[in-house]
Amino acid sequence: MAQINTCLKRTFTIFNIFFAIVGGVIIALALLCQILTNVEGRENLEGRTSSLVGLYLFGAITMMVAILGAYGAHKESKASLVVFLVCMIIGTLLMLRAGIPTAIARPQIEGILEQKVQEFLPLDESQPDVQNMANSLQTAMHCCGLFSYRDWRKNIPESCSCNPEEEVGQCRNVEYRNFIFQTKSVYAKPCFPILMHYILLFADILLGIVFTLAILALLGLVLSSIMIHQLRYPSRPTVLLSVPAIFTPVPPKYQELHNPPAY
């Protein structure tokens, strides 16, 4: 005989399906980040590999926990639901621990990265891996220099070259003196603002996922607690699902007496 309310079981199953979809989205996001950052010179970016592995692992754990919860509800397994409840408690605390400081620090991301990138200037004297990364950015994003084409001083690379006939409105002519005065058509936009746009977009998406998971974990905590309560006390009504009776019929204090007719 089923001990868990059927409506609650269906709600919990739908919740876990959505929870598993969120885990799949996290894995897809990690795969997209890996594809977008898999260009020459970016392999040495600090923390890239560990961040991608963390996203893959986090998405896989989210899907496994969702499957565990769905299994526990379907089989009415108390042990599975208890493990799911513990995971929800840990998940809620971790999401809040990661999301709140990140949301507070988000307005400072651009300033911190700008200060870090300034250390690479001038680009023509930077390390070869930094130059390779800059050239890859310039080719992919159609930009020149991190903050300006002047970041390369007199050695503007070919990755900055722009064809005015093919890319109308994206080029500018610059003059610089090497041995003689030279004029070169380069991309007008610097790379750092474009790069920051994608970094902040990624940060916003990540924050959205973190707080969505925190809300889902809190909801899963409540639902699994109710189901465990029903399994532990099958004959006792669940307080959270019972509607208190505000108005109860009260028998009248007085009843009218009718004397039988006399014959």
Tab-separated table of C-alpha atoms in Angstrom:
chain	number	residue	atom	x	y	z
A	1	MET	CA	0.000	0.000	0.000
A	2	ALA	CA	1.321	3.437	-0.943
A	3	GLN	CA	2.308	5.487	2.084
A	4	ILE	CA	3.131	8.745	0.224
A	5	ASN	CA	0.421	11.022	-1.099
A	6	THR	CA	0.047	10.505	-4.866
A	7	CYS	CA	-0.150	14.241	-5.637
A	8	LEU	CA	2.977	14.877	-3.577
A	9	LYS	CA	4.801	12.042	-5.343
A	10	ARG	CA	3.959	13.489	-8.776
A	11	THR	CA	5.007	16.973	-7.697
A	12	PHE	CA	8.287	15.621	-6.396
A	13	THR	CA	8.892	13.716	-9.639
A	14	ILE	CA	8.304	16.842	-11.739
A	15	PHE	CA	10.647	18.730	-9.428
A	16	ASN	CA	13.407	16.164	-9.967
A	17	ILE	CA	12.913	16.202	-13.740
A	18	PHE	CA	13.428	19.966	-13.722
A	19	PHE	CA	16.377	19.520	-11.360
A	20	ALA	CA	17.968	17.046	-13.795
A	21	ILE	CA	17.406	19.497	-16.679
A	22	VAL	CA	19.306	22.164	-14.727
A	23	GLY	CA	22.180	19.705	-14.308
A	24	GLY	CA	22.167	19.082	-18.058
A	25	VAL	CA	22.236	22.834	-18.711
A	26	ILE	CA	25.298	23.148	-16.471
A	27	ILE	CA	27.085	20.394	-18.426
A	28	ALA	CA	26.123	22.053	-21.726
A	29	LEU	CA	27.396	25.400	-20.421
A	30	ALA	CA	30.716	23.807	-19.469
A	31	LEU	CA	30.996	22.258	-22.934
A	32	LEU	CA	30.247	25.618	-24.562
A	33	CYS	CA	32.894	27.344	-22.438
A	34	GLN	CA	35.404	24.665	-23.375
A	35	ILE	CA	34.715	25.171	-27.088
A	36	LEU	CA	34.859	28.976	-26.878
A	37	THR	CA	38.110	28.989	-24.913
A	38	ASN	CA	39.805	26.220	-26.853
A	39	VAL	CA	42.002	28.445	-29.021
A	40	GLU	CA	45.727	28.755	-29.286
A	41	GLY	CA	47.345	30.477	-26.347
A	42	ARG	CA	44.449	30.082	-23.911
A	43	GLU	CA	45.395	26.665	-22.649
A	44	ASN	CA	47.687	28.293	-20.118
A	45	LEU	CA	45.019	30.525	-18.670
A	46	GLU	CA	45.128	30.062	-14.923
A	47	GLY	CA	42.217	28.062	-13.542
A	48	ARG	CA	40.632	27.257	-16.924
A	49	THR	CA	40.920	23.487	-16.660
A	50	SER	CA	39.915	23.315	-12.995
A	51	SER	CA	36.869	25.533	-13.638
A	52	LEU	CA	35.687	23.359	-16.522
A	53	VAL	CA	36.181	20.161	-14.525
A	54	GLY	CA	34.264	21.741	-11.645
A	55	LEU	CA	31.336	22.610	-13.917
A	56	TYR	CA	31.230	19.118	-15.422
A	57	LEU	CA	31.388	17.534	-11.978
A	58	PHE	CA	28.757	19.845	-10.534
A	59	GLY	CA	26.355	19.177	-13.405
A	60	ALA	CA	26.850	15.415	-13.116
A	61	ILE	CA	26.268	15.469	-9.331
A	62	THR	CA	23.096	17.538	-9.815
A	63	MET	CA	21.701	14.986	-12.268
A	64	MET	CA	22.640	12.044	-10.007
A	65	VAL	CA	20.931	13.649	-6.985
A	66	ALA	CA	17.813	14.286	-9.095
A	67	ILE	CA	17.744	10.629	-10.190
A	68	LEU	CA	18.196	9.542	-6.562
A	69	GLY	CA	15.246	11.677	-5.444
A	70	ALA	CA	12.996	10.410	-8.246
A	71	TYR	CA	13.925	6.824	-7.399
A	72	GLY	CA	13.243	7.366	-3.684
A	73	ALA	CA	9.802	8.809	-4.407
A	74	HIS	CA	8.868	6.105	-6.917
A	75	LYS	CA	9.996	3.201	-4.730
A	76	GLU	CA	9.052	4.996	-1.488
A	77	SER	CA	12.566	4.314	-0.237
A	78	LYS	CA	13.172	6.081	3.042
A	79	ALA	CA	16.966	5.658	2.814
A	80	SER	CA	17.096	7.276	-0.648
A	81	LEU	CA	14.949	10.182	0.490
A	82	VAL	CA	17.101	10.719	3.588
A	83	VAL	CA	20.239	10.845	1.429
A	84	PHE	CA	18.441	13.233	-0.932
A	85	LEU	CA	17.447	15.430	2.030
A	86	VAL	CA	21.054	15.591	3.264
A	87	CYS	CA	22.207	16.521	-0.258
A	88	MET	CA	19.592	19.287	-0.401
A	89	ILE	CA	20.736	20.724	2.939
A	90	ILE	CA	24.389	20.695	1.834
A	91	GLY	CA	23.446	22.066	-1.600
A	92	THR	CA	21.448	24.959	-0.162
A	93	LEU	CA	24.299	25.986	2.129
A	94	LEU	CA	26.911	25.680	-0.639
A	95	MET	CA	24.848	27.665	-3.158
A	96	LEU	CA	24.259	30.487	-0.701
A	97	ARG	CA	27.915	30.384	0.349
A	98	ALA	CA	29.040	30.718	-3.281
A	99	GLY	CA	26.298	32.975	-4.629
A	100	ILE	CA	26.134	35.763	-2.057
A	101	PRO	CA	29.880	36.681	-2.081
A	102	THR	CA	29.956	36.391	-5.896
A	103	ALA	CA	26.973	38.728	-6.248
A	104	ILE	CA	28.674	41.222	-3.926
A	105	ALA	CA	31.988	41.000	-5.834
A	106	ARG	CA	30.458	41.178	-9.333
A	107	PRO	CA	30.704	44.999	-9.685
A	108	GLN	CA	34.455	44.748	-8.920
A	109	ILE	CA	35.255	42.111	-11.578
A	110	GLU	CA	36.022	44.596	-14.351
A	111	GLY	CA	38.409	46.659	-12.220
A	112	ILE	CA	40.273	43.587	-10.974
A	113	LEU	CA	40.669	42.128	-14.475
A	114	GLU	CA	41.717	45.472	-15.933
A	115	GLN	CA	44.443	45.793	-13.323
A	116	LYS	CA	45.582	42.239	-14.085
A	117	VAL	CA	45.625	42.765	-17.860
A	118	GLN	CA	47.601	45.990	-17.503
A	119	GLU	CA	50.524	43.846	-16.364
A	120	PHE	CA	50.789	42.360	-19.885
A	121	LEU	CA	51.501	45.723	-21.527
A	122	PRO	CA	53.191	46.551	-23.791
A	123	LEU	CA	52.186	43.531	-25.825
A	124	ASP	CA	55.221	43.542	-28.097
A	125	GLU	CA	57.415	42.893	-25.029
A	126	SER	CA	55.138	40.380	-23.291
A	127	GLN	CA	55.614	36.621	-23.082
A	128	PRO	CA	55.017	34.553	-26.257
A	129	ASP	CA	51.956	32.818	-24.775
A	130	VAL	CA	50.409	36.216	-23.975
A	131	GLN	CA	51.081	37.412	-27.517
A	132	ASN	CA	49.564	34.226	-28.937
A	133	MET	CA	46.490	34.721	-26.771
A	134	ALA	CA	46.184	38.359	-27.884
A	135	ASN	CA	46.534	37.391	-31.543
A	136	SER	CA	43.841	34.727	-31.128
A	137	LEU	CA	41.501	37.242	-29.505
A	138	GLN	CA	42.121	39.788	-32.232
A	139	THR	CA	41.430	37.282	-34.990
A	140	ALA	CA	38.303	35.865	-33.349
A	141	MET	CA	36.752	39.107	-32.091
A	142	HIS	CA	37.939	41.493	-34.838
A	143	CYS	CA	39.676	43.854	-32.456
A	144	CYS	CA	43.158	45.273	-32.005
A	145	GLY	CA	45.090	45.562	-28.756
A	146	LEU	CA	43.701	45.042	-25.297
A	147	PHE	CA	42.838	48.682	-24.680
A	148	SER	CA	44.092	50.261	-27.912
A	149	TYR	CA	46.186	49.445	-30.961
A	150	ARG	CA	48.927	51.415	-29.186
A	151	ASP	CA	49.399	48.420	-26.889
A	152	TRP	CA	51.564	46.971	-29.694
A	153	ARG	CA	53.474	50.248	-30.104
A	154	LYS	CA	55.360	50.022	-33.453
A	155	ASN	CA	54.915	46.274	-33.946
A	156	ILE	CA	51.240	45.915	-34.848
A	157	PRO	CA	50.697	42.263	-35.885
A	158	GLU	CA	48.813	41.006	-38.902
A	159	SER	CA	45.964	39.794	-36.677
A	160	CYS	CA	45.020	43.474	-36.268
A	161	SER	CA	44.798	44.056	-40.014
A	162	CYS	CA	41.352	45.043	-41.227
A	163	ASN	CA	40.042	45.204	-44.798
A	164	PRO	CA	37.935	48.384	-45.155
A	165	GLU	CA	36.141	47.014	-48.201
A	166	GLU	CA	34.996	43.817	-46.483
A	167	GLU	CA	34.428	45.142	-42.959
A	168	VAL	CA	32.832	48.524	-43.380
A	169	GLY	CA	32.842	50.682	-40.256
A	170	GLN	CA	35.126	48.376	-38.269
A	171	CYS	CA	38.485	49.702	-39.483
A	172	ARG	CA	40.619	52.724	-38.808
A	173	ASN	CA	43.825	53.988	-40.390
A	174	VAL	CA	46.747	54.463	-38.026
A	175	GLU	CA	50.115	56.041	-38.683
A	176	TYR	CA	53.218	54.977	-36.865
A	177	ARG	CA	56.881	55.527	-37.431
A	178	ASN	CA	59.249	52.605	-37.628
A	179	PHE	CA	62.057	53.536	-40.020
A	180	ILE	CA	59.634	55.490	-42.153
A	181	PHE	CA	56.089	56.707	-41.691
A	182	GLN	CA	53.658	53.864	-42.326
A	183	THR	CA	49.893	53.729	-42.558
A	184	LYS	CA	47.990	50.609	-41.653
A	185	SER	CA	44.301	49.735	-41.503
A	186	VAL	CA	43.490	47.995	-38.216
A	187	TYR	CA	40.377	47.078	-36.262
A	188	ALA	CA	38.976	50.104	-34.481
A	189	LYS	CA	37.675	48.313	-31.363
A	190	PRO	CA	39.988	47.153	-28.559
A	191	CYS	CA	39.609	43.599	-27.272
A	192	PHE	CA	39.251	44.141	-23.532
A	193	PRO	CA	35.712	45.687	-23.574
A	194	ILE	CA	34.475	42.883	-25.841
A	195	LEU	CA	36.089	40.275	-23.614
A	196	MET	CA	34.588	41.875	-20.503
A	197	HIS	CA	31.132	41.762	-22.067
A	198	TYR	CA	31.335	37.970	-22.383
A	199	ILE	CA	32.916	37.542	-18.952
A	200	LEU	CA	30.160	39.560	-17.236
A	201	LEU	CA	27.514	37.726	-19.256
A	202	PHE	CA	28.980	34.414	-18.110
A	203	ALA	CA	29.069	35.693	-14.502
A	204	ASP	CA	25.393	36.707	-14.687
A	205	ILE	CA	24.405	33.314	-16.111
A	206	LEU	CA	26.433	31.575	-13.412
A	207	LEU	CA	24.797	33.641	-10.667
A	208	GLY	CA	21.377	32.856	-12.097
A	209	ILE	CA	22.166	29.134	-12.062
A	210	VAL	CA	23.543	29.285	-8.505
A	211	PHE	CA	20.502	31.047	-7.020
A	212	THR	CA	18.108	28.884	-9.060
A	213	LEU	CA	19.801	25.799	-7.615
A	214	ALA	CA	19.594	27.298	-4.121
A	215	ILE	CA	15.821	27.796	-4.492
A	216	LEU	CA	15.395	24.318	-5.967
A	217	ALA	CA	17.458	22.760	-3.174
A	218	LEU	CA	15.339	24.549	-0.563
A	219	LEU	CA	12.149	23.340	-2.262
A	220	GLY	CA	13.553	19.804	-2.486
A	221	LEU	CA	14.416	19.959	1.202
A	222	VAL	CA	10.813	20.788	2.109
A	223	LEU	CA	9.253	18.166	-0.195
A	224	SER	CA	11.589	15.372	0.863
A	225	SER	CA	11.014	16.212	4.549
A	226	ILE	CA	7.261	15.846	4.056
A	227	MET	CA	7.679	12.521	2.252
A	228	ILE	CA	9.983	11.152	4.955
A	229	HIS	CA	7.405	12.230	7.551
A	230	GLN	CA	4.690	10.324	5.690
A	231	LEU	CA	6.876	7.214	5.467
A	232	ARG	CA	7.735	7.365	9.166
A	233	TYR	CA	4.175	8.022	10.338
A	234	PRO	CA	1.865	6.633	7.654
A	235	SER	CA	-1.256	6.924	9.800
A	236	ARG	CA	-0.567	10.457	11.033
A	237	PRO	CA	-1.733	13.356	8.824
A	238	THR	CA	0.982	15.679	7.593
A	239	VAL	CA	0.718	19.062	9.246
A	240	LEU	CA	2.085	21.003	6.263
A	241	LEU	CA	-0.481	19.506	3.901
A	242	SER	CA	-3.522	19.618	6.193
A	243	VAL	CA	-5.856	22.589	6.063
A	244	PRO	CA	-6.994	23.676	9.500
A	245	ALA	CA	-10.704	23.814	9.977
A	246	ILE	CA	-11.523	27.428	10.717
A	247	PHE	CA	-15.269	27.041	10.878
A	248	THR	CA	-16.639	23.865	12.409
A	249	PRO	CA	-20.322	23.213	12.731
A	250	VAL	CA	-21.507	23.721	16.302
A	251	PRO	CA	-24.683	22.024	17.442
A	252	PRO	CA	-27.345	24.475	18.542
A	253	LYS	CA	-27.550	25.179	22.220
A	254	TYR	CA	-31.313	24.864	22.240
A	255	GLN	CA	-33.591	22.579	20.309
A	256	GLU	CA	-37.203	23.285	19.795
A	257	LEU	CA	-39.453	20.672	21.379
A	258	HIS	CA	-42.562	19.612	19.596
A	259	ASN	CA	-45.376	18.062	21.632
A	260	PRO	CA	-47.197	15.345	19.842
A	261	PRO	CA	-50.795	16.282	19.013
A	262	ALA	CA	-53.415	15.041	21.488
A	263	TYR	CA	-56.256	12.928	20.146
